[in-house]
Coordinates of C-alpha atoms in Angstrom, one line a residue:
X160 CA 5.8 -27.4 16.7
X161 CA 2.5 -25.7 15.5
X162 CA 1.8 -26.3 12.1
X163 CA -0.9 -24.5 9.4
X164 CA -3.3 -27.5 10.9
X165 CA -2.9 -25.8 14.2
X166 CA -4.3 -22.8 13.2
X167 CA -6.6 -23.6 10.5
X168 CA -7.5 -27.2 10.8
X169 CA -9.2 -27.2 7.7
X170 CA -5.7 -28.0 5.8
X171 CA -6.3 -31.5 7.6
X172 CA -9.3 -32.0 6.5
X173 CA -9.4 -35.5 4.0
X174 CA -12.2 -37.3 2.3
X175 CA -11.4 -40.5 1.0
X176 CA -13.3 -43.5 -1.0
X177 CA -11.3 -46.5 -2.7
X178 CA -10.9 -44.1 -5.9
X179 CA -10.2 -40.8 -5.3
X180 CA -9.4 -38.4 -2.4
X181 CA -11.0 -34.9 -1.6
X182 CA -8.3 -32.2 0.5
X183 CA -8.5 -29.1 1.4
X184 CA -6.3 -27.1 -1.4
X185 CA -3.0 -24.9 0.2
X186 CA -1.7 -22.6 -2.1
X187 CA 0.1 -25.4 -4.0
X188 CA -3.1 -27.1 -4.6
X189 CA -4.6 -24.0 -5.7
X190 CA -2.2 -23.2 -8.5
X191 CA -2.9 -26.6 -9.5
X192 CA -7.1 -26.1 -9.8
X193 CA -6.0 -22.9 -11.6
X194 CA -3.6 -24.6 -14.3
X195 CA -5.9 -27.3 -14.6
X196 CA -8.8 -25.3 -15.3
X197 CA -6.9 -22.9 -17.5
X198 CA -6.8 -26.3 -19.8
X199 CA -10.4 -26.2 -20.3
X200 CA -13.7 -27.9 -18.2
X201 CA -16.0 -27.1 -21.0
X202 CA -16.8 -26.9 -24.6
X203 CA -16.3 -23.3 -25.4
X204 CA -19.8 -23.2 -27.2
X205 CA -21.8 -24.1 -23.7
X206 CA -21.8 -23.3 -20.5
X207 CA -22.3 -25.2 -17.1
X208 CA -22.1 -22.4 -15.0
X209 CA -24.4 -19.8 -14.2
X210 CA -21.2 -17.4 -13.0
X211 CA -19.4 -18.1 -16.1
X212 CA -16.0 -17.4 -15.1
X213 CA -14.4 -20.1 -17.8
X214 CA -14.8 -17.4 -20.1
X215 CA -11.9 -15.5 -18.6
X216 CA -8.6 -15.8 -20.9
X217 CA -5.1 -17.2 -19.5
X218 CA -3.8 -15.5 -17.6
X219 CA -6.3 -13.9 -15.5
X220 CA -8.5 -17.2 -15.4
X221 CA -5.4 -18.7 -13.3
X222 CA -5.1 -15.2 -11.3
X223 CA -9.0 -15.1 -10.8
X224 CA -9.4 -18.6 -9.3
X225 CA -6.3 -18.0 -6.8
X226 CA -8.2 -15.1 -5.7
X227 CA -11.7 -16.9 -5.4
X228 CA -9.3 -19.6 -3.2
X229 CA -7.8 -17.1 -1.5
X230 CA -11.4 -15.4 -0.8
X231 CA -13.5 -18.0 0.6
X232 CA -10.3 -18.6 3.0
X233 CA -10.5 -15.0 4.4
X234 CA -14.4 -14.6 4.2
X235 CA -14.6 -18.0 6.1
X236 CA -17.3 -17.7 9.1
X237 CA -19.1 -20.7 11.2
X238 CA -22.4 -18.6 9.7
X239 CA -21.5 -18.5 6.2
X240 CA -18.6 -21.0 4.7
X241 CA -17.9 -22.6 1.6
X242 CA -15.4 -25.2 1.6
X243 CA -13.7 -26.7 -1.9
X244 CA -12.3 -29.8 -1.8
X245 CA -9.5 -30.5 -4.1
X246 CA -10.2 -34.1 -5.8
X247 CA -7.2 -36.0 -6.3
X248 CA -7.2 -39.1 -7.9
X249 CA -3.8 -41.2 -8.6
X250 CA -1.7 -38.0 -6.9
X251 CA -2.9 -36.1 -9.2
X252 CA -5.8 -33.1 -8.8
X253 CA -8.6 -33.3 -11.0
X254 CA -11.2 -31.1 -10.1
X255 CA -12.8 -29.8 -7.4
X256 CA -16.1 -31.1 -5.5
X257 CA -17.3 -28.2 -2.9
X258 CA -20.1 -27.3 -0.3
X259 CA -21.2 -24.5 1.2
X260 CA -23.7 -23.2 3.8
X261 CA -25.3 -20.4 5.6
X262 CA -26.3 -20.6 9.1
X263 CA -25.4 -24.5 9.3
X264 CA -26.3 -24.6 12.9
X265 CA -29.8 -24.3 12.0
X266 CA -30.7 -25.2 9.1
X267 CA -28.4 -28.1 8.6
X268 CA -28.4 -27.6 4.8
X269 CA -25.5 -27.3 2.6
X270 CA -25.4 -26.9 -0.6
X271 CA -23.1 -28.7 -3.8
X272 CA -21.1 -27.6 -6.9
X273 CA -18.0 -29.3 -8.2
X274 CA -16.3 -29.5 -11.5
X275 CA -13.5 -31.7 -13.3
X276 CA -11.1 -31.1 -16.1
X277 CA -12.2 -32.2 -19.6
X278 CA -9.5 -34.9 -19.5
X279 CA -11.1 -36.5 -16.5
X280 CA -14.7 -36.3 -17.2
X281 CA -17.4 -39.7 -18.4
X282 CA -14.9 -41.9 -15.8
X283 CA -16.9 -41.7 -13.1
X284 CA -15.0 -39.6 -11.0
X285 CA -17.8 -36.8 -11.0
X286 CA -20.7 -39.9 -9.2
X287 CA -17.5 -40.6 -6.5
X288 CA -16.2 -37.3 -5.8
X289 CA -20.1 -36.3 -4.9
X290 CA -20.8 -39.5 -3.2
X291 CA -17.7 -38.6 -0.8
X292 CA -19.0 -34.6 -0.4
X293 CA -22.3 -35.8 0.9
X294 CA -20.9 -38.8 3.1
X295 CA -18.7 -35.7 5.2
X296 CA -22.5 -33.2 5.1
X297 CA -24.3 -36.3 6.3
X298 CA -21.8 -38.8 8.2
X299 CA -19.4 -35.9 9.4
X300 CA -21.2 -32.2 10.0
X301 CA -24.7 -33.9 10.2
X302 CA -26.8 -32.2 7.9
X303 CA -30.5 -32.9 7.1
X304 CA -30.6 -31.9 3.8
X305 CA -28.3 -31.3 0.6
X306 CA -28.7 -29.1 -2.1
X307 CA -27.5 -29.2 -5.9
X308 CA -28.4 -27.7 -9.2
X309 CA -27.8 -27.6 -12.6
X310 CA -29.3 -26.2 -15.9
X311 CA -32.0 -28.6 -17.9
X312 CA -29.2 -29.4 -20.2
X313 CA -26.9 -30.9 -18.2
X314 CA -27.3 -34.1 -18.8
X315 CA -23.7 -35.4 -16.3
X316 CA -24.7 -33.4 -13.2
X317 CA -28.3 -34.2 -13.5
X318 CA -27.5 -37.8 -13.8
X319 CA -25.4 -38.1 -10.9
X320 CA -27.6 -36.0 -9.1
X321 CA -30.4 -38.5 -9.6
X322 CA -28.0 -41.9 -8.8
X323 CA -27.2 -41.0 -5.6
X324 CA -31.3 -40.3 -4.7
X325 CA -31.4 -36.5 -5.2
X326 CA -35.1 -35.2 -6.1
X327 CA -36.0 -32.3 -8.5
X328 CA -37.3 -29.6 -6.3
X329 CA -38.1 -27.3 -8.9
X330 CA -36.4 -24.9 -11.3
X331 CA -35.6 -21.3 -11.4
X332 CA -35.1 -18.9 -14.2
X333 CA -31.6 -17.8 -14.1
X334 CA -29.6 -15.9 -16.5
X335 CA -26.6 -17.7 -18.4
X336 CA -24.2 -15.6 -20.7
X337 CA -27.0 -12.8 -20.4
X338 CA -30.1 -14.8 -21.9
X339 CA -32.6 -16.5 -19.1
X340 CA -32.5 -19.9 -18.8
X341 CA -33.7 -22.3 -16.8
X342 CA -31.6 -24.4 -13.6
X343 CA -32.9 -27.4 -12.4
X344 CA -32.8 -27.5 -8.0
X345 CA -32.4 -30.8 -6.6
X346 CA -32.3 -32.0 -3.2
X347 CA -31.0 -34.9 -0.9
X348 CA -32.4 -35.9 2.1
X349 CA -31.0 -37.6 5.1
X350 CA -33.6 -40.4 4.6
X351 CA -33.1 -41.1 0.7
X352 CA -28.9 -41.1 1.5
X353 CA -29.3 -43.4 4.6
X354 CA -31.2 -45.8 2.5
X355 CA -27.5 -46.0 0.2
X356 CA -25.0 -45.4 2.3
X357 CA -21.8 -46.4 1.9
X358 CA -19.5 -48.0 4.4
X359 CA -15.7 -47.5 2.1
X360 CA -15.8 -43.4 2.6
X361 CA -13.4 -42.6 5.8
X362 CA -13.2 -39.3 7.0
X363 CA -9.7 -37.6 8.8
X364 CA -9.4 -34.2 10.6
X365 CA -12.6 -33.4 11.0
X366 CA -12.7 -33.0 14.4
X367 CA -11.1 -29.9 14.9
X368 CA -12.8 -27.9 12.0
X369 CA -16.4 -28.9 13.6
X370 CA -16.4 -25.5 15.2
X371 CA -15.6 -23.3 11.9
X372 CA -18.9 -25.6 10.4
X373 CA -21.4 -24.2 13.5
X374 CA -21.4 -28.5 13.8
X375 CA -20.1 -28.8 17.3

């Protein structure tokens, strides 16, 4: 009997390490990244993002993120996709660790952005659940390159960033809550991550999404 795998293999789709386990998010999952982020990612006083949609009130921050779900779903081309990953870690979501890319088939770059509920954050989880991302752009779609960023204040993401070999590849002035500020880029290479790659990431169902990534 044809399942929602059968017709969009992405709900398949697993990432997993010895600690933690990135899925594809059904609608279940999505209420879950909406609740959870409803509960706060941030101090009120800063901001992470340069889209600062945790400054939304409940109910429409919950509302808002099923829609942005719901979104990338329907906007979903093999030229422009942007895939987020629920992170789950003990059966229970945490976050979410994404990628996204235009024109994958030739450029082979894809770019990062994740975030995890204050209750979850300085365990680690944010080093692993990026570790995993790049292990399915490099091991699984074969990319040549992956991309990141985060403003000059960011201490976390900058520091993962940097563990797992990413390289500053200069800044941009963007603005943040309507003042300019200024976002480090960084950049992995095939090269750097071969040099560290990890043999305990396995990935499942990938096979038949390789099409809806322009990776065949």
């Amino acid at each position: 009997m044809p399942s929602k795998e059968t017709h969009w293999p992405l709900f398949g789709l697993r990432v997993r390490t010895p600690r933690l386990e990135l899925r594809y998010p059904d609608d279940d999952d999505g209420v879950a990244l909406a609740e959870l982020a409803a509960r706060g990612i941030h101090d009120p006083d800063w901001m992470p993002f340069a889209i600062t949609w945790t400054d939304v009130e409940s109910p429409q921050l919950e509302r808002n993120s099923l829609q942005h779900y719901w979104l990338l779903r329907a906007q979903w081309t093999a030229d422009n996709w942007h895939l987020p990953m629920a992170v789950v870690v003990d059966g229970a979501i945490v976050g979410t660790q994404a990628v996204a890319a235009e024109n994958f088939a030739q450029t082979r770059v894809a770019h990062t952005g994740s975030w995890l509920g204050r209750a979850h954050q300085g365990q680690g989880i944010g080093k692993e659940m990026r570790a995993a991302i790049v292990h399915l752009v490099f091991a699984g779609l074969g990319a040549d390159i992956a991309d990141s960023g985060a403003w000059h204040d960011n201490g976390p993401s900058l520091g993962v960033s940097r563990s797992l070999g990413y390289e500053e590849n200069g800044e941009d002035i963007v603005m943040r809550r309507d003042v300019a500020d200024r976002q480090i880029r960084l950049r992995l290479t095939r090269e750097r991550w071969e040099r560290q790659r990890r043999t305990d990431i396995e990935i499942e169902g990938l096979d038949p999404c390789r099409a809806m990534f322009g990776a065949v």
